[in-house]
Coordinates of C-alpha atoms and ligand atoms in Angstrom, one line a residue:
M81 CA -0.1 0.5 -0.1
N82 CA 1.6 3.3 -1.0
K83 CA 1.5 5.6 1.4
V84 CA 0.2 9.5 1.4
L85 CA 1.7 11.0 4.4
D86 CA 4.5 12.9 5.2
A87 CA 6.6 12.3 7.9
R88 CA 5.4 15.6 9.5
T89 CA 1.8 15.6 9.4
V90 CA 2.0 11.6 10.8
D91 CA 3.5 13.4 14.1
K92 CA 1.2 16.4 14.1
F93 CA -1.9 14.2 14.0
E94 CA 0.1 12.1 16.2
K95 CA 0.8 14.8 19.2
L96 CA -2.6 16.2 18.8
I97 CA -4.0 12.8 19.9
S98 CA -1.5 12.0 22.9
S99 CA -1.8 15.5 24.5
A100 CA -6.1 15.1 24.2
S101 CA -7.5 12.9 26.7
S102 CA -11.1 14.4 25.8
I103 CA -12.0 14.2 22.0
V104 CA -15.3 14.8 20.0
L105 CA -15.7 13.2 16.8
T106 CA -17.8 14.3 14.3
C107 CA -19.8 14.2 10.8
H108 CA -22.4 16.0 8.0
V109 CA -25.9 16.0 8.9
R110 CA -27.8 13.6 6.8
P111 CA -25.7 11.2 8.2
D112 CA -24.4 7.8 5.0
G113 CA -22.9 4.9 5.7
D114 CA -19.1 6.2 5.1
A115 CA -19.5 9.2 7.9
I116 CA -21.5 7.8 10.5
G117 CA -18.4 5.2 9.2
S118 CA -15.3 6.9 10.1
T119 CA -16.5 8.2 12.8
L120 CA -16.9 5.2 14.7
G121 CA -14.3 3.3 13.3
W122 CA -12.1 6.1 14.9
M123 CA -14.4 6.0 17.6
H124 CA -13.1 2.2 18.2
L125 CA -10.0 2.9 18.1
L126 CA -9.0 5.7 20.1
H127 CA -11.4 3.9 23.2
T128 CA -8.5 1.4 22.7
L129 CA -5.5 3.6 23.1
G130 CA -8.3 4.5 25.4
K131 CA -9.2 8.0 24.8
S132 CA -12.5 9.1 26.5
V133 CA -14.6 9.2 23.1
S134 CA -18.1 11.8 22.4
V135 CA -19.7 11.5 18.8
M136 CA -21.8 14.0 18.3
I137 CA -23.8 13.8 15.1
P138 CA -25.8 16.8 14.2
D139 CA -28.8 14.8 13.1
N140 CA -30.7 11.0 13.0
A141 CA -28.2 7.8 10.7
P142 CA -30.1 6.5 8.3
R143 CA -32.7 2.8 10.2
S144 CA -29.6 0.2 7.8
L145 CA -27.0 1.7 9.7
S146 CA -28.1 0.3 13.1
F147 CA -26.2 -2.6 13.4
M148 CA -22.7 -1.0 13.3
P149 CA -21.6 -1.6 16.6
G150 CA -22.1 1.9 18.1
F151 CA -24.0 3.4 16.6
D152 CA -26.2 4.0 20.3
R153 CA -24.4 5.5 21.6
M154 CA -23.7 8.4 19.1
A155 CA -25.6 11.4 20.4
V156 CA -28.3 13.3 17.9
F157 CA -27.8 17.0 18.3
T158 CA -31.5 17.5 17.2
R159 CA -33.0 15.1 20.3
H160 CA -29.5 15.4 22.5
E161 CA -28.7 19.4 22.7
A162 CA -27.5 20.6 26.1
H163 CA -25.4 17.6 25.1
C164 CA -23.0 18.0 22.8
L165 CA -22.8 21.5 23.2
K166 CA -21.0 19.9 26.9
H167 CA -19.2 17.6 26.0
F168 CA -17.8 20.0 22.2
R169 CA -16.9 22.9 24.3
E170 CA -15.0 20.1 27.2
A171 CA -13.1 18.6 24.3
D172 CA -9.3 18.8 23.6
L173 CA -9.2 18.5 19.8
I174 CA -12.3 18.3 17.8
I175 CA -12.1 15.3 15.0
C176 CA -14.3 15.9 11.7
C177 CA -15.3 13.7 9.9
D178 CA -16.3 13.2 6.2
F179 CA -16.7 17.3 5.3
N180 CA -15.8 19.5 4.2
Q181 CA -17.3 23.0 5.1
P182 CA -18.4 23.6 8.8
S183 CA -21.9 24.7 7.1
R184 CA -22.7 20.6 6.3
L185 CA -23.0 19.9 10.2
D186 CA -26.4 22.5 9.8
K187 CA -27.7 22.9 12.7
M188 CA -24.6 22.0 15.1
Q189 CA -21.9 24.1 12.6
P190 CA -22.1 26.8 16.4
L191 CA -20.8 24.2 18.3
L192 CA -17.8 23.9 15.5
D193 CA -17.3 27.1 15.7
G194 CA -17.0 27.8 18.8
A195 CA -14.9 25.2 20.5
T196 CA -11.2 26.8 21.1
C197 CA -9.5 23.6 21.1
P198 CA -7.5 21.6 18.5
K199 CA -9.6 20.4 15.4
V200 CA -8.7 17.9 12.8
L201 CA -10.6 17.8 9.5
I202 CA -10.6 14.0 7.5
D203 CA -12.6 13.7 3.9
H204 CA -12.6 13.3 0.2
H205 CA -14.6 15.5 -1.2
V206 CA -13.1 19.0 -3.1
E207 CA -11.8 21.7 -0.8
P208 CA -12.6 21.8 1.7
D209 CA -12.2 25.5 3.6
P210 CA -9.1 25.7 6.4
F211 CA -11.2 25.7 9.3
A212 CA -8.6 23.1 10.6
D213 CA -6.1 23.0 12.2
L214 CA -5.1 19.7 10.7
T215 CA -6.9 18.6 7.2
F216 CA -6.6 15.7 5.6
S217 CA -8.1 16.7 2.2
F218 CA -7.8 13.7 -0.5
P219 CA -10.8 14.1 -2.9
D220 CA -9.5 10.5 -5.2
M221 CA -10.2 8.5 -2.3
S222 CA -13.5 6.3 -2.4
S223 CA -14.1 7.2 1.0
T224 CA -13.2 8.6 4.2
C225 CA -13.3 5.8 5.3
E226 CA -10.2 4.7 3.0
L227 CA -8.3 7.2 4.0
S228 CA -8.8 6.3 8.0
F229 CA -7.6 3.8 7.3
R230 CA -5.1 4.8 6.3
I231 CA -3.6 7.4 8.0
M232 CA -4.4 4.8 11.3
A233 CA -2.1 2.4 9.0
E234 CA 0.6 5.2 8.5
L235 CA 0.3 6.2 12.8
G236 CA 1.2 2.2 13.2
L237 CA -1.8 1.8 15.1
Y238 CA -3.4 -1.3 12.5
S239 CA -2.9 -3.7 15.6
D240 CA -5.1 -1.1 17.6
L241 CA -7.9 -1.4 15.4
N242 CA -10.5 -4.2 16.6
L243 CA -13.4 -5.7 14.3
D244 CA -15.9 -3.2 15.7
G245 CA -13.5 0.1 14.3
A246 CA -13.2 -2.9 11.3
T247 CA -16.6 -3.2 11.0
C248 CA -17.2 0.0 10.6
L249 CA -14.5 1.2 8.1
L250 CA -15.2 -2.2 5.9
T251 CA -18.9 -0.7 5.7
G252 CA -18.6 3.1 4.2
M253 CA -16.1 1.8 2.2
V254 CA -18.5 -0.7 0.7
T255 CA -21.2 2.0 0.8
D256 CA -19.1 4.3 -1.0
T257 CA -18.5 2.0 -3.5
K258 CA -21.7 -0.1 -4.1
N259 CA -19.5 -2.8 -2.4
F260 CA -16.4 -2.2 -5.0
T261 CA -18.6 -1.4 -8.2
V262 CA -17.6 2.5 -8.0
N263 CA -14.1 4.8 -7.3
C264 CA -12.5 1.9 -6.4
K265 CA -9.4 2.3 -9.5
N266 CA -6.4 2.6 -7.2
P267 CA -5.6 -1.3 -6.2
D268 CA -4.5 -0.2 -2.3
I269 CA -9.0 -0.4 -1.7
Y270 CA -8.6 -4.4 -1.9
E271 CA -5.9 -4.5 0.0
I272 CA -7.1 -2.4 2.6
L273 CA -10.7 -5.1 2.2
M274 CA -7.7 -7.6 2.9
R275 CA -6.6 -6.1 6.1
L276 CA -10.0 -5.2 6.9
L277 CA -10.9 -9.5 6.1
E278 CA -8.2 -10.7 8.3
K279 CA -10.1 -8.6 11.8
G280 CA -12.4 -11.2 11.2
V281 CA -15.6 -8.8 9.3
D282 CA -17.9 -10.1 7.9
K283 CA -18.0 -8.1 4.6
N284 CA -21.6 -10.1 3.4
R285 CA -23.9 -9.1 6.2
I286 CA -22.5 -5.8 6.0
V287 CA -23.4 -5.5 2.0
R288 CA -26.9 -6.1 2.7
L289 CA -28.0 -4.6 5.8
A290 CA -25.6 -1.0 4.7
L291 CA -27.1 -1.6 1.0
T292 CA -29.3 -3.9 -0.3
E293 CA -32.0 -4.4 2.2
K294 CA -34.5 -3.0 1.7
S295 CA -38.5 -2.4 3.2
M296 CA -42.0 -2.7 1.2
G297 CA -42.3 0.1 0.3
A298 CA -39.2 1.4 -0.5
L299 CA -39.3 -0.6 -3.0
L300 CA -42.6 0.5 -4.1
L301 CA -42.4 3.6 -4.4
E302 CA -38.7 2.7 -6.2
S303 CA -41.0 0.7 -9.0
Y304 CA -43.1 3.7 -8.9
A305 CA -41.0 6.4 -9.2
I306 CA -39.0 4.6 -12.7
S307 CA -42.0 3.8 -13.8
N308 CA -44.7 7.4 -13.3
K309 CA -42.3 9.6 -12.7
M310 CA -38.9 9.4 -15.0
E311 CA -38.9 11.5 -17.4
I312 CA -35.6 10.5 -19.7
F313 CA -34.3 13.3 -23.1
P314 CA -33.4 11.5 -25.1
D315 CA -30.7 13.9 -26.9
L316 CA -28.7 14.7 -24.0
H317 CA -28.6 11.0 -22.4
G318 CA -30.0 12.3 -19.7
A319 CA -33.3 10.7 -17.2
V320 CA -34.2 13.7 -14.3
I321 CA -37.1 11.3 -11.7
T322 CA -39.3 13.7 -9.0
L323 CA -41.2 12.8 -5.9
D324 CA -43.5 15.2 -4.1
K325 CA -44.5 14.8 -0.3
E326 CA -47.5 13.1 -0.9
E327 CA -45.8 10.3 -3.0
C328 CA -43.3 10.0 -0.4
E329 CA -45.7 9.4 2.0
R330 CA -48.1 7.0 -0.1
F331 CA -45.3 5.0 0.1
H332 CA -44.2 5.0 3.7
Y333 CA -41.4 7.1 2.6
E334 CA -38.0 6.5 5.2
K335 CA -35.0 8.4 5.9
G336 CA -32.7 6.7 2.7
D337 CA -35.3 4.7 1.2
T338 CA -34.6 7.2 -2.1
E339 CA -31.0 5.9 -2.1
G340 CA -29.9 4.0 -3.8
L341 CA -32.9 5.5 -6.6
V342 CA -30.8 8.5 -8.9
N343 CA -28.5 5.8 -9.5
R344 CA -31.1 3.2 -11.2
P345 CA -31.7 5.6 -14.3
T346 CA -27.0 5.5 -14.6
E347 CA -27.5 1.3 -15.4
V348 CA -29.4 2.4 -18.5
R349 CA -27.4 1.8 -22.0
G350 CA -26.5 5.1 -23.4
I351 CA -28.2 6.9 -20.0
T352 CA -25.1 9.7 -19.2
F353 CA -26.0 11.2 -15.8
S354 CA -29.8 11.3 -14.1
F355 CA -31.2 13.7 -11.7
F356 CA -33.5 12.8 -8.4
L357 CA -35.5 15.8 -7.2
R358 CA -37.2 14.8 -3.9
E359 CA -39.7 17.5 -2.1
D360 CA -38.2 17.7 1.9
S361 CA -40.1 19.6 4.1
D362 CA -38.6 22.4 4.3
C363 CA -36.7 22.1 0.9
V364 CA -35.7 20.4 -2.5
K365 CA -33.2 17.5 -2.5
V366 CA -30.6 17.5 -5.3
S367 CA -29.4 14.4 -6.0
A368 CA -27.3 13.8 -8.9
R369 CA -24.8 10.5 -10.3
S370 CA -23.8 10.4 -13.9
V371 CA -20.9 7.7 -15.7
M372 CA -18.0 9.2 -18.1
D373 CA -17.3 12.2 -15.8
F374 CA -20.2 14.0 -17.0
P375 CA -19.8 16.9 -14.7
V376 CA -23.1 17.2 -12.9
N377 CA -21.3 18.9 -9.4
L378 CA -20.6 21.4 -12.0
I379 CA -24.0 21.5 -12.8
C380 CA -25.6 20.9 -9.0
K381 CA -23.4 24.5 -7.9
E382 CA -24.1 26.6 -10.8
L383 CA -27.5 26.4 -10.6
F384 CA -28.6 25.1 -7.0
G385 CA -25.7 26.6 -5.7
G386 CA -24.5 22.8 -4.6
G387 CA -21.6 20.3 -5.3
G388 CA -18.9 16.7 -4.7
H389 CA -17.7 14.6 -6.8
V390 CA -17.5 14.7 -10.4
M391 CA -20.3 11.5 -10.1
A392 CA -21.4 12.0 -7.7
A393 CA -23.9 15.9 -7.0
G394 CA -26.6 16.9 -5.0
A395 CA -27.6 20.6 -3.8
E396 CA -30.9 22.4 -2.2
F397 CA -33.6 23.7 -3.5
K398 CA -35.5 26.7 -1.4
G399 CA -38.4 26.3 -4.1
S400 CA -41.4 24.3 -5.2
L401 CA -40.5 20.9 -7.0
S402 CA -41.5 22.1 -9.8
E403 CA -39.8 25.0 -10.2
C404 CA -36.0 23.8 -9.0
R405 CA -37.2 21.3 -12.0
D406 CA -37.7 24.2 -14.6
I407 CA -34.3 25.3 -14.0
L408 CA -32.8 21.5 -14.5
V409 CA -34.5 21.1 -18.3
E410 CA -34.5 24.8 -19.1
A411 CA -31.1 24.9 -18.9
L412 CA -28.8 21.0 -19.0
P413 CA -28.9 21.6 -22.9
R414 CA -26.6 23.5 -21.6
Y415 CA -24.1 21.3 -20.5
A416 CA -24.1 19.1 -23.7
H417 CA -21.6 19.7 -25.0
F418 CA -20.0 18.1 -21.9
L419 CA -21.4 14.5 -23.6
K420 CA -18.7 14.4 -26.8
G421 CA -16.9 11.1 -25.8
R422 CA -18.7 10.6 -23.0
S423 CA -21.6 8.7 -24.6
D424 CA -23.1 6.8 -26.9
R425 CA -24.7 7.4 -30.6
R426 CA -27.1 4.8 -30.8
D427 CA -31.2 5.6 -29.7
Y428 CA -31.3 3.3 -26.3
F429 CA -34.3 5.2 -25.7
N430 CA -36.8 3.3 -28.5
L431 CA -39.1 1.2 -25.3
Ligands
MN562 MN1 -18.0 9.4 1.9

């Protein structure tokens, strides 16, 4: 496995950890497998090192991740505000996982902004804000969990990583790479997988619980969205799916239920990008996916002030679902030049 850190950075992080006794770990709002996996992965490791560690997350994590060891020990800001305040105030080190801007903590952001102790950022999103005293930012990595494993290994702490910690780290790698099908060109990833399996991690169970298992409602909502709410734009090689609140409620929508939906159109031959717009309580959630490096992060940024990775991005739109859809559909032809060399010329869309 290639080293990614220089000796000075390793040294600096080692010193920060060894001089801290009370450590707070946190991750982004609406946390996913990688956010929770990296945060809990560090929690288990730091526990083994004898640290007092607390995990504070901005809002609830999806129930599909509740199998992760330590899941019930996380404090949720929206439910335990006073508890979180106390821990942020008393922490002597804060480690931020899987986000690039303090605003990704949502309502919990003032706690991070107000903290005076050293802060460390461990992340794989592009262009992080310079808010931390030590920043590990590697946008080429599959996941923050992959990056976390590498940091732990380079700190010489592999032997201190227990089965629980390894399970959490592999969960993040499995969810962010869709079980090693995207963002996993780097051969090192498979060495990391091997090292985690050597700890006794049950990968098949992780794949089933974190990735594939869903409720009947979620399955029916997905099939409804694809059959009734998917618009295909053949000339643009793209698809747009919209779901309003009433439709989600009809299928007993729960957080995480539409997680994989945006990917489905990109499974069709000839489709280069896909957008999914879901009406939420106070905004429209925009998610976008693409293949062949079609830059959906640029579209999310320019139209809705969002961002993300080239082939996986998102945004929030303050306005109605139909406005959001119209802005997107009107703007899409402006991005057609990015399709050159990135789409198949044949028309696969005749059903
Ligand atoms: Mn991630």
